[in-house]
XYZ file of C-alpha atoms in Angstrom:
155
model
C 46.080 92.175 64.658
C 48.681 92.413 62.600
C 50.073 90.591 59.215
C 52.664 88.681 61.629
C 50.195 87.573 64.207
C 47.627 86.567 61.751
C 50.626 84.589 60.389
C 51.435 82.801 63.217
C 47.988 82.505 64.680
C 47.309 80.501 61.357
C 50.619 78.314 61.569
C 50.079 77.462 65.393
C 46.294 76.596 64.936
C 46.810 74.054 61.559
C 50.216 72.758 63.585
C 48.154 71.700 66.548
C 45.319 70.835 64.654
C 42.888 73.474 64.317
C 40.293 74.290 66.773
C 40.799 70.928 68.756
C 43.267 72.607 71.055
C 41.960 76.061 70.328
C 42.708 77.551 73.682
C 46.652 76.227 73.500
C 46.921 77.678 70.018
C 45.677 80.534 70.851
C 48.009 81.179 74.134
C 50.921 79.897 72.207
C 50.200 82.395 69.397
C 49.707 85.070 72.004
C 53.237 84.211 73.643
C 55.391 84.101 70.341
C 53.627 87.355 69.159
C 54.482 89.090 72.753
C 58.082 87.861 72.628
C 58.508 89.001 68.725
C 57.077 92.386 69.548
C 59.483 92.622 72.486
C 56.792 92.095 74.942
C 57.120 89.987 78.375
C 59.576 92.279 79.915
C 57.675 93.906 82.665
C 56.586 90.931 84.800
C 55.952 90.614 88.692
C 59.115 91.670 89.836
C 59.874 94.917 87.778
C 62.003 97.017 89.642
C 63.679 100.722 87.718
C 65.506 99.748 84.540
C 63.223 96.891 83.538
C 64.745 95.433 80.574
C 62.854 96.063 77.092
C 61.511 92.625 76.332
C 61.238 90.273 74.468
C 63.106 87.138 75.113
C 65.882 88.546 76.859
C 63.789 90.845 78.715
C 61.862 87.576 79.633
C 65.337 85.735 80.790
C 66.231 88.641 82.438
C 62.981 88.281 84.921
C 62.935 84.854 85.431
C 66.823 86.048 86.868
C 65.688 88.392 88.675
C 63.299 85.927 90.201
C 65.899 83.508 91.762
C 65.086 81.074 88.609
C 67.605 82.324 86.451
C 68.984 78.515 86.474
C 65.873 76.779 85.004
C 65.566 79.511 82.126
C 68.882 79.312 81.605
C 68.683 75.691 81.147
C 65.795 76.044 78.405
C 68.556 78.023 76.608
C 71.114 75.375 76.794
C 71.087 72.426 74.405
C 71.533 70.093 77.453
C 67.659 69.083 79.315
C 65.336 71.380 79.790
C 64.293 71.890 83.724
C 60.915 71.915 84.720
C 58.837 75.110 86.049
C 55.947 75.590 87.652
C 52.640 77.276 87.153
C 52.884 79.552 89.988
C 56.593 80.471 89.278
C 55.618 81.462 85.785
C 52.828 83.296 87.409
C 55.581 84.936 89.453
C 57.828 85.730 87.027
C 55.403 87.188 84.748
C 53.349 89.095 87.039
C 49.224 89.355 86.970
C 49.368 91.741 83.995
C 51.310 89.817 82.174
C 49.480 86.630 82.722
C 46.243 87.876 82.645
C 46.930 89.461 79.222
C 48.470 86.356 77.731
C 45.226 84.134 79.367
C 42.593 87.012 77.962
C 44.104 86.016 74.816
C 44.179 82.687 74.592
C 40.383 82.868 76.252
C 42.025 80.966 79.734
C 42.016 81.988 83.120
C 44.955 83.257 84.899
C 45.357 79.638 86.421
C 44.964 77.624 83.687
C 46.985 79.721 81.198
C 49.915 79.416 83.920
C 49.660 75.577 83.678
C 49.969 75.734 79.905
C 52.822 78.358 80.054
C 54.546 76.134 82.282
C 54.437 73.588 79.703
C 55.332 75.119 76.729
C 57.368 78.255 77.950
C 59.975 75.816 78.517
C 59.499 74.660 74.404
C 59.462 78.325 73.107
C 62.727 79.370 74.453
C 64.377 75.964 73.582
C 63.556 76.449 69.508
C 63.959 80.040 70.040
C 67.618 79.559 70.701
C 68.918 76.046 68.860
C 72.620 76.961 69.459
C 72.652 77.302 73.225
C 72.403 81.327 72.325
C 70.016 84.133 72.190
C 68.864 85.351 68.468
C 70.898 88.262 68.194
C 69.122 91.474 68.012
C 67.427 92.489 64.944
C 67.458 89.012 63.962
C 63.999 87.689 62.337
C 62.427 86.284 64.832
C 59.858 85.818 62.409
C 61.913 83.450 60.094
C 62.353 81.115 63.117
C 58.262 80.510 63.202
C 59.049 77.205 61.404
C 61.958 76.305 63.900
C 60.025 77.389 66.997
C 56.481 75.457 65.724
C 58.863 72.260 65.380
C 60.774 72.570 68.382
C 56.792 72.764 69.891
C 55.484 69.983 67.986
C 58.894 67.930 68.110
C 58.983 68.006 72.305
C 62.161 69.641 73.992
C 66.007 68.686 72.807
């Protein structure tokens, strides 16, 4: 694990009060660290010339998906649109998934419920402006944005 993770493990966990929702810390850590480190890219319905990750990469499946709508609405400022356990577990793939529940010490099932619920939350702080960060941007210096835009509900 490295300095960054440990950073935002810590962050997440004393933001949603320590161990008392340990599990939801823990996947929430796991997502912002795989969509820092350009991760999430490679989900159920990869196809030749995958993107590279990260957020767009994650945008970029949930297009390629037929729910390109509802992700593009968590990038909006207007509302944010619902989505649902099993689409996230479709858009991500069982790799994916199973990685991010391993993590968070979930199963597959549950870890798609809590996705579905904060997924949504992530991408809204992780683009204020109705944009994506532009690449090579700190994602890092947005922890504080992204933790509030979690612990503040949706826009």
């Amino acid at each position: 694990m490295g300095l960054l993770d440990s950073l935002v493990g810590s962050v997440v966990s004393q933001a949603l009060g320590g161990s008392q929702q340990g599990g939801q810390a823990a996947l929430i850590q796991a997502l912002i660290g795989m969509l820092m480190n350009g991760g999430l890219g490679g989900g159920g319905a990869a196809q030749a010339g995958a993107p590279a990750g990260g957020l767009g990469g994650l945008l970029e499946q949930f297009q390629r998906s037929g729910l390109g709508d509802v992700a593009s609405s968590w990038v909006s400022t207007g509302q944010n649109l619902p989505v649902s356990a099993e689409q996230i577990g479709q858009v991500l793939g069982p790799d994916v998934l199973g990685q991010l529940a391993r993590s968070a010490g979930m199963d597959s099932g549950a870890a798609g419920g809590a996705l579905a619920q904060i997924l949504p939350q992530v991408v809204d702080a992780m683009t204020p402006d109705g944009r994506l960060p532009q690449q090579g941007a700190d994602l890092g210096a947005m922890l504080p944005q992204i933790l509030g835009g979690l612990l503040g509900g949706a826009r």
